[in-house]
Coordinates of C-alpha atoms in Angstrom, one line a residue:
Chain A
M27 CA 21.9 -6.8 11.8
E28 CA 24.6 -8.7 9.8
K29 CA 23.5 -10.0 6.5
P30 CA 23.2 -13.7 6.8
R31 CA 23.5 -16.1 3.9
L32 CA 19.7 -16.3 3.0
I33 CA 19.8 -19.5 1.1
R34 CA 22.4 -22.0 2.2
E35 CA 24.3 -24.5 0.1
D36 CA 22.0 -27.3 1.1
G37 CA 18.9 -25.1 -0.2
L38 CA 17.6 -24.4 3.3
R39 CA 17.1 -20.9 4.6
H40 CA 19.4 -19.0 7.2
D41 CA 17.3 -20.4 10.0
G42 CA 17.1 -23.9 8.6
R43 CA 13.6 -23.7 7.1
R44 CA 12.6 -25.2 3.8
P45 CA 11.5 -22.5 1.4
D46 CA 7.9 -23.4 1.9
E47 CA 8.0 -23.9 5.7
L48 CA 6.4 -21.6 8.1
R49 CA 8.1 -20.6 11.5
P50 CA 6.4 -22.1 14.5
V51 CA 3.0 -20.6 14.9
R52 CA 1.5 -20.1 18.4
I53 CA -2.0 -18.9 19.0
S54 CA -3.7 -18.0 22.4
I55 CA -7.3 -16.8 22.4
G56 CA -9.1 -14.8 25.1
V57 CA -5.8 -13.6 26.9
L58 CA -7.3 -10.2 28.1
N59 CA -9.9 -9.8 30.8
K60 CA -11.6 -6.4 30.0
A61 CA -11.6 -6.7 26.2
S62 CA -14.7 -8.1 24.4
G63 CA -12.3 -10.4 22.5
S64 CA -8.6 -11.0 22.3
A65 CA -5.9 -13.1 20.7
L66 CA -2.0 -13.4 21.0
V67 CA -0.4 -14.7 17.8
E68 CA 3.2 -15.6 17.4
Y69 CA 5.0 -16.4 14.1
G70 CA 8.5 -17.4 15.2
G71 CA 9.8 -14.3 17.0
T72 CA 7.0 -12.0 16.0
K73 CA 4.5 -11.4 18.8
V74 CA 1.3 -9.6 18.2
L75 CA -1.6 -8.9 20.6
A76 CA -5.1 -7.9 19.3
A77 CA -8.0 -6.6 21.4
V78 CA -11.5 -5.9 20.3
H79 CA -13.9 -3.7 22.1
G80 CA -17.5 -3.4 21.0
P81 CA -19.8 -3.1 19.2
R82 CA -20.2 0.0 21.3
E83 CA -21.4 3.6 21.3
I84 CA -18.6 6.2 20.9
S85 CA -18.4 9.8 21.6
Q86 CA -17.3 10.7 18.0
R87 CA -21.0 10.1 16.8
H88 CA -20.6 11.8 13.4
I89 CA -18.5 9.1 12.1
L90 CA -21.1 6.3 12.8
L91 CA -23.1 4.8 9.9
P92 CA -26.9 4.5 10.0
D93 CA -27.0 1.1 8.4
R94 CA -24.0 -0.8 9.8
A95 CA -21.3 -0.8 12.4
I96 CA -18.0 0.9 11.6
I97 CA -14.7 -0.9 12.2
R98 CA -12.0 1.2 13.8
C99 CA -8.5 -0.1 13.7
R100 CA -5.1 0.9 15.1
Y101 CA -1.9 -1.1 14.2
H102 CA 0.7 0.0 16.8
M103 CA 4.2 -1.0 17.7
L104 CA 5.4 -0.9 21.3
S105 CA 8.5 1.4 21.4
F106 CA 10.8 -1.5 22.4
S107 CA 9.4 -4.0 19.8
T108 CA 12.1 -3.2 17.2
H109 CA 15.9 -3.1 17.0
E110 CA 16.1 0.6 17.1
R111 CA 13.6 2.2 19.5
K112 CA 10.5 3.3 17.8
S113 CA 9.3 6.7 18.6
P114 CA 5.8 6.5 20.2
A115 CA 4.4 9.1 17.8
P116 CA 2.3 7.4 15.0
S117 CA 4.5 6.8 12.0
R118 CA 3.3 6.9 8.4
R119 CA 3.8 3.2 8.2
E120 CA 1.6 2.6 11.1
I121 CA -1.0 4.9 9.6
E122 CA -0.9 2.9 6.3
L123 CA -0.9 -0.4 8.0
S124 CA -3.9 0.5 10.3
K125 CA -5.9 1.2 7.1
V126 CA -4.8 -2.0 5.3
V127 CA -5.4 -4.3 8.4
R128 CA -8.9 -2.6 8.7
E129 CA -9.7 -3.3 5.0
S130 CA -8.6 -6.8 5.3
L131 CA -11.3 -7.3 8.0
E132 CA -14.1 -5.3 6.5
P133 CA -15.2 -8.1 4.0
V134 CA -15.9 -10.8 6.6
V135 CA -17.5 -8.8 9.6
I136 CA -21.3 -8.9 9.2
S137 CA -21.5 -5.2 10.2
E138 CA -25.2 -4.6 9.3
V139 CA -26.1 -6.4 12.5
F140 CA -24.9 -3.5 14.7
P141 CA -25.9 -0.1 13.1
R142 CA -24.7 3.1 14.7
T143 CA -21.9 1.4 16.6
A144 CA -18.1 1.0 16.4
I145 CA -16.2 -2.3 16.6
D146 CA -12.8 -1.3 17.7
V147 CA -9.7 -3.4 17.0
F148 CA -6.4 -2.5 18.7
V149 CA -3.3 -4.3 17.5
E150 CA -0.1 -4.2 19.6
V151 CA 3.1 -5.5 18.1
I152 CA 5.0 -6.5 21.2
N153 CA 8.0 -8.0 19.3
A154 CA 8.8 -7.5 15.6
D155 CA 10.7 -10.2 13.7
G156 CA 9.1 -9.7 10.2
G157 CA 5.5 -10.4 9.3
T158 CA 3.9 -8.1 11.9
R159 CA 1.0 -7.1 9.8
T160 CA 0.2 -10.5 8.7
A161 CA 0.3 -11.7 12.4
A162 CA -1.8 -8.6 13.1
V163 CA -4.6 -9.8 10.8
T164 CA -4.7 -13.2 12.0
A165 CA -4.9 -12.0 15.6
A166 CA -7.5 -9.3 15.0
S167 CA -9.7 -11.7 13.1
L168 CA -9.5 -14.2 16.1
A169 CA -10.0 -11.4 18.6
L170 CA -13.3 -10.5 16.6
A171 CA -14.4 -14.1 16.7
D172 CA -13.6 -14.3 20.5
A173 CA -15.8 -11.1 20.9
G174 CA -18.7 -12.9 19.4
I175 CA -18.9 -10.7 16.4
P176 CA -20.9 -12.5 13.4
M177 CA -18.4 -13.2 10.5
R178 CA -18.6 -14.8 7.1
D179 CA -15.1 -16.4 7.7
L180 CA -11.8 -16.0 9.5
V181 CA -9.2 -14.1 7.9
V182 CA -5.6 -15.4 8.1
A183 CA -2.5 -13.8 6.6
I184 CA 1.0 -14.7 5.8
A185 CA 3.8 -13.1 3.8
V186 CA 5.8 -14.5 0.9
G187 CA 9.2 -13.1 0.1
K188 CA 11.8 -13.5 -2.6
V189 CA 15.3 -14.0 -1.2
S190 CA 18.5 -14.6 -3.2
G191 CA 16.1 -15.4 -6.2
T192 CA 14.0 -18.0 -4.3
L193 CA 10.4 -17.5 -3.3
V194 CA 10.0 -18.3 0.5
L195 CA 7.1 -18.6 2.9
D196 CA 6.8 -16.4 6.1
I197 CA 9.8 -14.2 5.8
D198 CA 11.4 -13.1 9.1
E199 CA 13.1 -9.7 9.6
A200 CA 16.5 -10.6 8.0
E201 CA 14.9 -12.0 5.0
D202 CA 12.7 -8.9 4.6
M203 CA 15.6 -6.5 5.1
Y204 CA 18.1 -8.3 2.9
G205 CA 15.5 -10.0 0.3
E206 CA 14.3 -8.7 -3.0
A207 CA 10.6 -8.7 -2.4
D208 CA 8.0 -8.9 0.5
M209 CA 4.5 -9.9 -0.3
P210 CA 1.9 -9.9 2.5
V211 CA -1.4 -11.8 1.7
A212 CA -4.6 -12.0 3.8
V213 CA -7.3 -14.5 2.8
A214 CA -10.7 -15.7 4.0
P215 CA -10.3 -19.3 2.8
S216 CA -13.8 -20.7 3.1
I217 CA -15.2 -17.8 1.0
G218 CA -12.2 -17.7 -1.3
L219 CA -11.5 -14.0 -1.0
I220 CA -8.1 -12.3 -0.8
T221 CA -8.7 -9.3 1.5
L222 CA -5.1 -7.9 1.8
L223 CA -2.4 -8.0 -0.9
Q224 CA 0.6 -5.8 -0.9
L225 CA 3.9 -6.2 -2.9
N226 CA 7.0 -4.5 -1.8
G227 CA 9.5 -5.4 -4.4
V228 CA 9.8 -6.4 -8.0
L229 CA 8.4 -9.7 -9.4
S230 CA 7.6 -11.0 -12.8
R231 CA 4.1 -12.1 -13.9
E232 CA 5.2 -15.9 -13.3
E233 CA 6.9 -15.2 -10.0
F234 CA 3.8 -13.3 -8.8
S235 CA 1.4 -16.2 -9.5
E236 CA 3.8 -18.7 -7.9
A237 CA 4.2 -16.5 -4.8
L238 CA 0.4 -16.1 -4.5
K239 CA 0.1 -19.9 -4.5
L240 CA 2.7 -20.3 -1.8
A241 CA 1.1 -17.7 0.3
L242 CA -2.4 -19.4 -0.1
K243 CA -0.8 -22.8 1.0
G244 CA 0.9 -21.2 4.0
A245 CA -2.5 -19.4 4.8
S246 CA -4.4 -22.7 4.8
Q247 CA -2.0 -24.1 7.4
I248 CA -2.6 -21.0 9.7
Y249 CA -6.4 -21.3 9.0
E250 CA -6.3 -24.8 10.5
K251 CA -4.3 -23.8 13.5
S252 CA -6.6 -20.8 14.1
R253 CA -9.7 -23.2 14.0
E254 CA -8.1 -25.5 16.3
A255 CA -7.2 -22.6 18.7
L256 CA -11.0 -21.5 18.6
R257 CA -12.1 -25.1 19.3
D258 CA -9.7 -25.5 22.1
R259 CA -11.2 -22.4 23.7
Y260 CA -14.9 -23.0 23.2
M261 CA -15.6 -26.6 22.2
K262 CA -14.1 -28.5 25.2
V263 CA -16.5 -28.4 27.9
K264 CA -14.9 -28.6 31.3
V265 CA -17.0 -30.7 33.9
E266 CA -16.1 -29.7 37.4
E267 CA -16.0 -32.4 39.9
Chain B
M13 CA -7.0 5.3 14.0
S14 CA -8.4 4.1 10.8
H15 CA -12.2 3.8 10.5
T16 CA -14.7 2.8 8.0
P17 CA -15.2 5.9 5.9
S18 CA -18.6 7.4 5.3
P19 CA -19.6 7.8 1.7
G20 CA -18.1 11.2 0.9
I21 CA -20.5 12.4 -1.7
I22 CA -23.8 10.4 -1.7
T23 CA -24.6 8.9 -5.1
P24 CA -28.3 8.6 -5.6
K25 CA -29.3 4.8 -5.8
L26 CA -30.8 5.1 -9.3
K27 CA -27.5 6.5 -10.6
A28 CA -25.3 4.0 -8.7
N29 CA -27.4 1.0 -10.0
T30 CA -27.3 2.5 -13.6
I31 CA -23.4 2.7 -13.3
V32 CA -23.2 -1.0 -12.0
N33 CA -25.6 -2.3 -14.5
M34 CA -23.8 -0.7 -17.4
I35 CA -20.4 -1.9 -16.2
K36 CA -21.8 -5.4 -16.0
K37 CA -22.7 -5.0 -19.8
G38 CA -19.1 -3.9 -20.5
I39 CA -19.9 -0.2 -21.0
R40 CA -19.5 2.8 -18.9
S41 CA -21.4 6.1 -18.5
S42 CA -18.6 8.1 -20.1
G43 CA -18.7 5.8 -23.2
R44 CA -15.4 4.1 -22.2
G45 CA -14.8 0.4 -22.5
L46 CA -13.7 -1.5 -19.4
T47 CA -10.0 -1.4 -20.1
D48 CA -10.0 2.2 -21.6
Y49 CA -8.1 5.0 -19.9
R50 CA -9.5 8.6 -19.8
P51 CA -7.6 11.1 -21.9
I52 CA -4.3 12.3 -20.5
D53 CA -2.6 15.7 -20.7
V54 CA 0.7 16.4 -19.4
V55 CA 2.4 19.8 -19.0
V56 CA 6.0 19.4 -18.1
G57 CA 7.9 22.3 -16.6
Y58 CA 4.6 23.9 -15.3
V59 CA 6.4 25.2 -12.1
Q60 CA 9.4 27.3 -13.1
N61 CA 11.0 27.4 -9.6
A62 CA 10.8 23.6 -9.2
D63 CA 13.8 21.5 -10.4
G64 CA 11.2 19.4 -12.3
S65 CA 7.4 19.5 -12.5
A66 CA 4.5 18.3 -14.3
L67 CA 0.7 19.2 -14.4
V68 CA -1.4 16.1 -15.3
R69 CA -5.1 15.9 -16.2
L70 CA -6.5 12.5 -16.3
G71 CA -10.1 13.2 -17.5
N72 CA -11.2 15.8 -14.9
T73 CA -8.8 14.8 -12.3
V74 CA -5.9 17.4 -12.0
V75 CA -2.6 16.7 -10.1
V76 CA 0.5 18.8 -10.0
A77 CA 3.8 17.1 -9.0
G78 CA 7.1 19.0 -8.3
V79 CA 10.6 17.9 -7.6
K80 CA 13.0 19.9 -5.4
L81 CA 16.6 19.0 -5.0
E82 CA 18.4 19.7 -1.8
V83 CA 21.9 18.9 -0.7
G84 CA 21.9 16.9 2.5
S85 CA 23.5 14.2 4.4
P86 CA 23.1 10.6 3.2
Y87 CA 21.3 7.9 5.1
P88 CA 24.0 5.8 7.3
D89 CA 23.2 2.6 5.5
T90 CA 23.5 4.1 1.9
P91 CA 26.5 6.6 2.4
N92 CA 27.2 7.0 -1.3
E93 CA 23.7 7.3 -2.5
G94 CA 21.0 10.0 -2.9
A95 CA 17.7 9.9 -1.0
L96 CA 14.2 10.1 -2.1
I97 CA 11.2 11.5 -0.2
V98 CA 7.6 11.3 -1.5
N99 CA 4.8 13.2 0.0
A100 CA 1.1 13.8 -1.2
E101 CA -1.4 16.2 -0.2
F102 CA -5.1 16.3 -1.0
M103 CA -5.9 20.0 -1.3
P104 CA -9.3 21.3 0.0
A105 CA -9.6 23.1 -3.3
A106 CA -9.9 19.6 -5.1
S107 CA -13.0 18.4 -3.4
P108 CA -15.7 19.3 -0.9
T109 CA -14.8 16.3 1.1
F110 CA -11.1 17.2 1.6
E111 CA -10.3 19.1 4.9
P112 CA -7.0 21.1 5.4
G113 CA -4.6 19.6 7.7
P114 CA -1.8 17.1 7.7
P115 CA -2.1 14.2 5.1
D116 CA -4.7 11.6 6.0
E117 CA -4.4 7.9 5.6
N118 CA -5.3 8.0 1.9
A119 CA -2.7 10.6 1.0
I120 CA -0.2 8.8 3.1
E121 CA -1.0 5.4 1.5
L122 CA -0.9 7.1 -2.1
A123 CA 2.5 8.5 -1.3
R124 CA 4.0 5.3 0.1
V125 CA 2.7 3.2 -2.8
I126 CA 4.4 5.5 -5.3
D127 CA 7.5 5.8 -3.2
R128 CA 7.9 1.9 -2.8
A129 CA 7.4 1.4 -6.5
L130 CA 10.3 3.9 -7.4
R131 CA 12.5 2.6 -4.7
E132 CA 12.1 -1.2 -5.2
L133 CA 12.6 -0.7 -9.1
K134 CA 15.7 1.5 -8.4
A135 CA 14.0 3.8 -10.9
I136 CA 16.3 6.6 -10.1
D137 CA 20.0 5.8 -10.1
M138 CA 20.8 6.9 -6.6
S139 CA 24.5 5.9 -7.0
K140 CA 25.0 8.9 -9.3
L141 CA 23.6 11.3 -6.8
A142 CA 26.6 11.5 -4.3
I143 CA 28.2 14.8 -4.4
V144 CA 30.8 14.2 -1.6
P145 CA 30.7 10.5 -1.1
G146 CA 29.7 9.6 2.5
R147 CA 29.0 13.3 3.4
R148 CA 26.8 15.3 0.9
V149 CA 24.2 13.8 -1.6
W150 CA 21.2 14.9 -3.5
I151 CA 17.9 14.5 -1.5
I152 CA 15.1 14.3 -3.9
Y153 CA 11.7 15.6 -2.8
V154 CA 8.8 14.7 -4.7
D155 CA 5.7 16.5 -3.6
I156 CA 2.3 15.6 -5.1
Y157 CA -0.7 18.0 -4.8
V158 CA -4.2 17.0 -5.9
L159 CA -6.0 20.0 -7.4
D160 CA -9.1 18.6 -8.6
H161 CA -10.6 15.1 -7.7
D162 CA -12.6 13.2 -10.2
G163 CA -11.3 9.8 -9.2
N164 CA -8.2 7.6 -9.6
L165 CA -5.9 9.9 -7.7
V166 CA -3.1 7.2 -7.3
D167 CA -2.7 6.7 -11.1
A168 CA -2.9 10.5 -11.8
S169 CA -0.3 11.1 -9.2
S170 CA 2.0 8.3 -10.4
I171 CA 1.9 9.7 -14.0
A172 CA 2.6 13.3 -12.7
T173 CA 5.5 11.8 -10.5
L174 CA 7.1 10.1 -13.4
S175 CA 6.6 13.1 -15.7
A176 CA 8.1 15.5 -13.1
L177 CA 11.2 13.2 -12.6
L178 CA 11.7 12.9 -16.3
N179 CA 11.6 16.7 -16.4
T180 CA 14.1 17.1 -13.5
T181 CA 17.6 18.4 -14.2
L182 CA 20.6 18.6 -11.8
P183 CA 22.1 21.9 -11.2
K184 CA 25.9 22.7 -11.3
V185 CA 27.6 22.1 -8.1
E186 CA 31.2 23.1 -7.0
V187 CA 33.0 21.5 -4.0
D188 CA 35.9 23.5 -2.5
E189 CA 38.9 21.9 -0.8
S190 CA 37.2 21.7 2.6
G191 CA 34.3 19.8 1.1
N192 CA 31.8 22.7 1.1
V193 CA 29.2 22.4 -1.6
R194 CA 28.0 25.4 -3.7
V195 CA 25.0 24.9 -5.8
E196 CA 24.4 27.1 -9.1
K197 CA 20.7 26.6 -9.7
N198 CA 20.8 28.7 -12.8
I199 CA 23.2 26.3 -14.6
R200 CA 21.6 22.9 -15.3
M201 CA 24.1 20.1 -16.1
S202 CA 22.2 16.9 -16.9
P203 CA 18.8 15.2 -16.4
L204 CA 18.1 13.2 -13.3
P205 CA 19.5 9.8 -13.9
I206 CA 16.7 7.4 -14.5
N207 CA 17.1 3.7 -14.8
H208 CA 13.5 2.5 -15.2
K209 CA 10.2 4.1 -15.6
V210 CA 7.1 3.0 -13.5
V211 CA 3.4 3.9 -13.4
T212 CA 0.5 2.5 -11.4
V213 CA -2.6 1.1 -13.0
T214 CA -5.7 0.9 -10.9
V215 CA -8.0 -2.0 -11.6
A216 CA -11.4 -1.6 -9.8
K217 CA -13.8 -4.5 -9.1
V218 CA -17.6 -4.3 -8.8
E219 CA -19.6 -7.5 -8.9
N220 CA -17.0 -9.7 -10.4
V221 CA -16.3 -7.3 -13.2
L222 CA -12.8 -5.6 -13.6
F223 CA -12.2 -2.2 -15.1
I224 CA -9.4 0.3 -15.2
D225 CA -9.2 4.0 -14.2
P226 CA -12.3 4.5 -12.3
D227 CA -13.7 8.1 -12.1
L228 CA -15.2 9.5 -8.9
D229 CA -18.9 8.3 -9.6
E230 CA -17.4 4.8 -10.3
E231 CA -15.3 5.0 -7.1
G232 CA -18.5 5.4 -5.3
V233 CA -19.9 1.9 -6.3
I234 CA -16.8 -0.2 -6.5
E235 CA -16.1 -3.0 -3.9
T236 CA -12.4 -2.7 -3.9
K237 CA -9.4 -1.9 -6.2
L238 CA -5.9 -3.1 -6.9
V239 CA -3.2 -0.6 -7.4
I240 CA -0.6 -2.3 -9.6
A241 CA 2.8 -0.6 -10.3
V242 CA 4.1 -1.6 -13.7
S243 CA 7.8 -1.0 -15.0
D244 CA 8.8 -0.2 -18.6
D245 CA 10.2 -3.7 -18.9
S246 CA 6.8 -5.3 -18.0
R247 CA 7.5 -6.3 -14.4
I248 CA 5.3 -5.9 -11.4
A249 CA 7.0 -3.2 -9.2
G250 CA 4.5 -3.1 -6.5
I251 CA 0.8 -4.0 -5.5
Q252 CA -1.6 -2.5 -3.0
K253 CA -5.2 -3.7 -2.5
S254 CA -7.0 -0.7 -1.3
G255 CA -10.6 -0.4 -0.2
S256 CA -13.0 -2.6 1.8
G257 CA -13.6 -5.8 -0.2
G258 CA -11.8 -8.8 -1.6
L259 CA -10.8 -10.4 -4.7
T260 CA -10.5 -14.0 -5.8
E261 CA -7.2 -15.4 -7.0
A262 CA -8.5 -15.5 -10.6
E263 CA -9.6 -11.9 -10.4
I264 CA -6.2 -10.8 -9.1
L265 CA -4.3 -12.6 -12.0
A266 CA -6.8 -11.2 -14.5
A267 CA -6.3 -7.6 -13.0
L268 CA -2.5 -8.2 -13.3
D269 CA -2.7 -9.0 -17.0
I270 CA -4.9 -6.0 -17.8
A271 CA -2.5 -3.7 -15.6
L272 CA 0.7 -5.1 -17.4
K273 CA -0.7 -4.4 -20.8
T274 CA -2.0 -0.9 -19.9
G275 CA 1.0 0.1 -18.0
V276 CA 3.6 -0.4 -20.7
S277 CA 1.4 1.5 -23.1
L278 CA 0.8 4.3 -20.6
I279 CA 4.6 4.8 -20.0
K280 CA 5.1 5.2 -23.8
T281 CA 2.3 7.8 -24.0
I282 CA 3.9 9.7 -20.9
E283 CA 7.3 9.6 -22.6
S284 CA 6.0 11.1 -25.8
R285 CA 4.1 13.8 -23.9
V286 CA 7.2 14.8 -21.8
L287 CA 9.3 14.9 -25.1
E288 CA 6.9 17.0 -27.0
P289 CA 6.0 19.6 -24.4
T290 CA 2.6 21.4 -24.1
L291 CA 1.0 20.1 -27.4
G292 CA -1.7 22.7 -27.8
L293 CA -2.3 23.0 -24.1
S294 CA -2.8 26.3 -22.6
T295 CA -1.2 26.5 -19.2
N296 CA -3.1 29.3 -17.6
T297 CA -6.2 27.1 -17.2
L298 CA -4.7 24.2 -15.4
G299 CA -4.0 22.6 -18.8
Q300 CA -7.7 22.5 -19.8

């Protein structure tokens, strides 16, 4: 990929967005037939599918816990989801992201209701254009809700980046590749908890607090869209003639 | 696939409650305050066959980090720069809960957090590590081995990594007319070029109280932790929330302030320990 001019002379970004503007967000819930719950989330060109199976019994009984359900999570990229083909073998990045995505969901799932079971979350990155882990968290949380798992709140996630010295919301792949910092943030807005926070890059203390504010602002927009998508799926009763 | 871990070593309820209640009062079972680090010992040059090494004791946690330099091909996108590869292993010797085998998600996360901090800060001057530009460069392998686990493996590993890098020297190299590289490991030319120093500071959270450098018992009761990489010029060089739990915005900002203050003084401590090697430390007992 050629390096684009990340911040244009008119102050807009290489794709014409304002610094605090999200890419178009599309959310579909209940897209799979066999899973207990599922969601397809798109942030611009990033397309991520999440499926939840369970709570269920599993063959690996020794990892189960007597007082709660465990959450199992796999973040996985399809081999053709990236510019260069991704080897199907699990990468170190995927192993790390499976952990941080799971840990972003743990605080909101009311796991005590289902002791000695597993709630399985499978995240499939279908197309990667930056922000795949954040779209993964949003999709996973909606898939859990679609599966009817009791939760304290939804978790939604978005990344903030620093490109050409400017803090920008929802960075895409070009901005991630050529920018100075990438900071994914997941938040459960109604209970006020940040459940995923990573910073890949260097920021001053002041830049960090500004970046966190920007992320929370973006997350609240995604939270509204997520709630709307859930309402569309479950609140509209269709009366057959 | 990542799954909710079982509590590795079960802490009795009474002990867990005592630890939490004391922390809420601002004191800890070890007598430390909430923002006190455990004592640090650094032995540099612990491994003679490594190009740089350090044995670090953080309280009762012991980590050894070693640097090996190899001549290799550069990455296509950085043809005139050296390369860095960080790996960590949790040895079964270190804890009854560690199993032999390839690095698990915790070891991978630890190595990647330290790798990112070094990389993003440009801590090592990679532009000075080209031997034959575009063809042959130095590949820096940093390998971290946890030998004894009493909590806060990330900070102990980051201290060991920084100490080992500061202890690393480049050997003499000769390039002949056809571009072949010959390395003379017995002749040391210069220290590894370092632009910036960086350490991680782990801030743990239990019931809205923040404290640093949790030991193993404390790790058994915390809700979550923030690993914050701090540079010698007081910038944030990386963050990783690790563990099942969440933090409020105010807690994160408070944790950052604690980490920035602690990190800068921690780097000064490490620099002085690396310069005055093995002060009174006997190296045949893992530095004890």
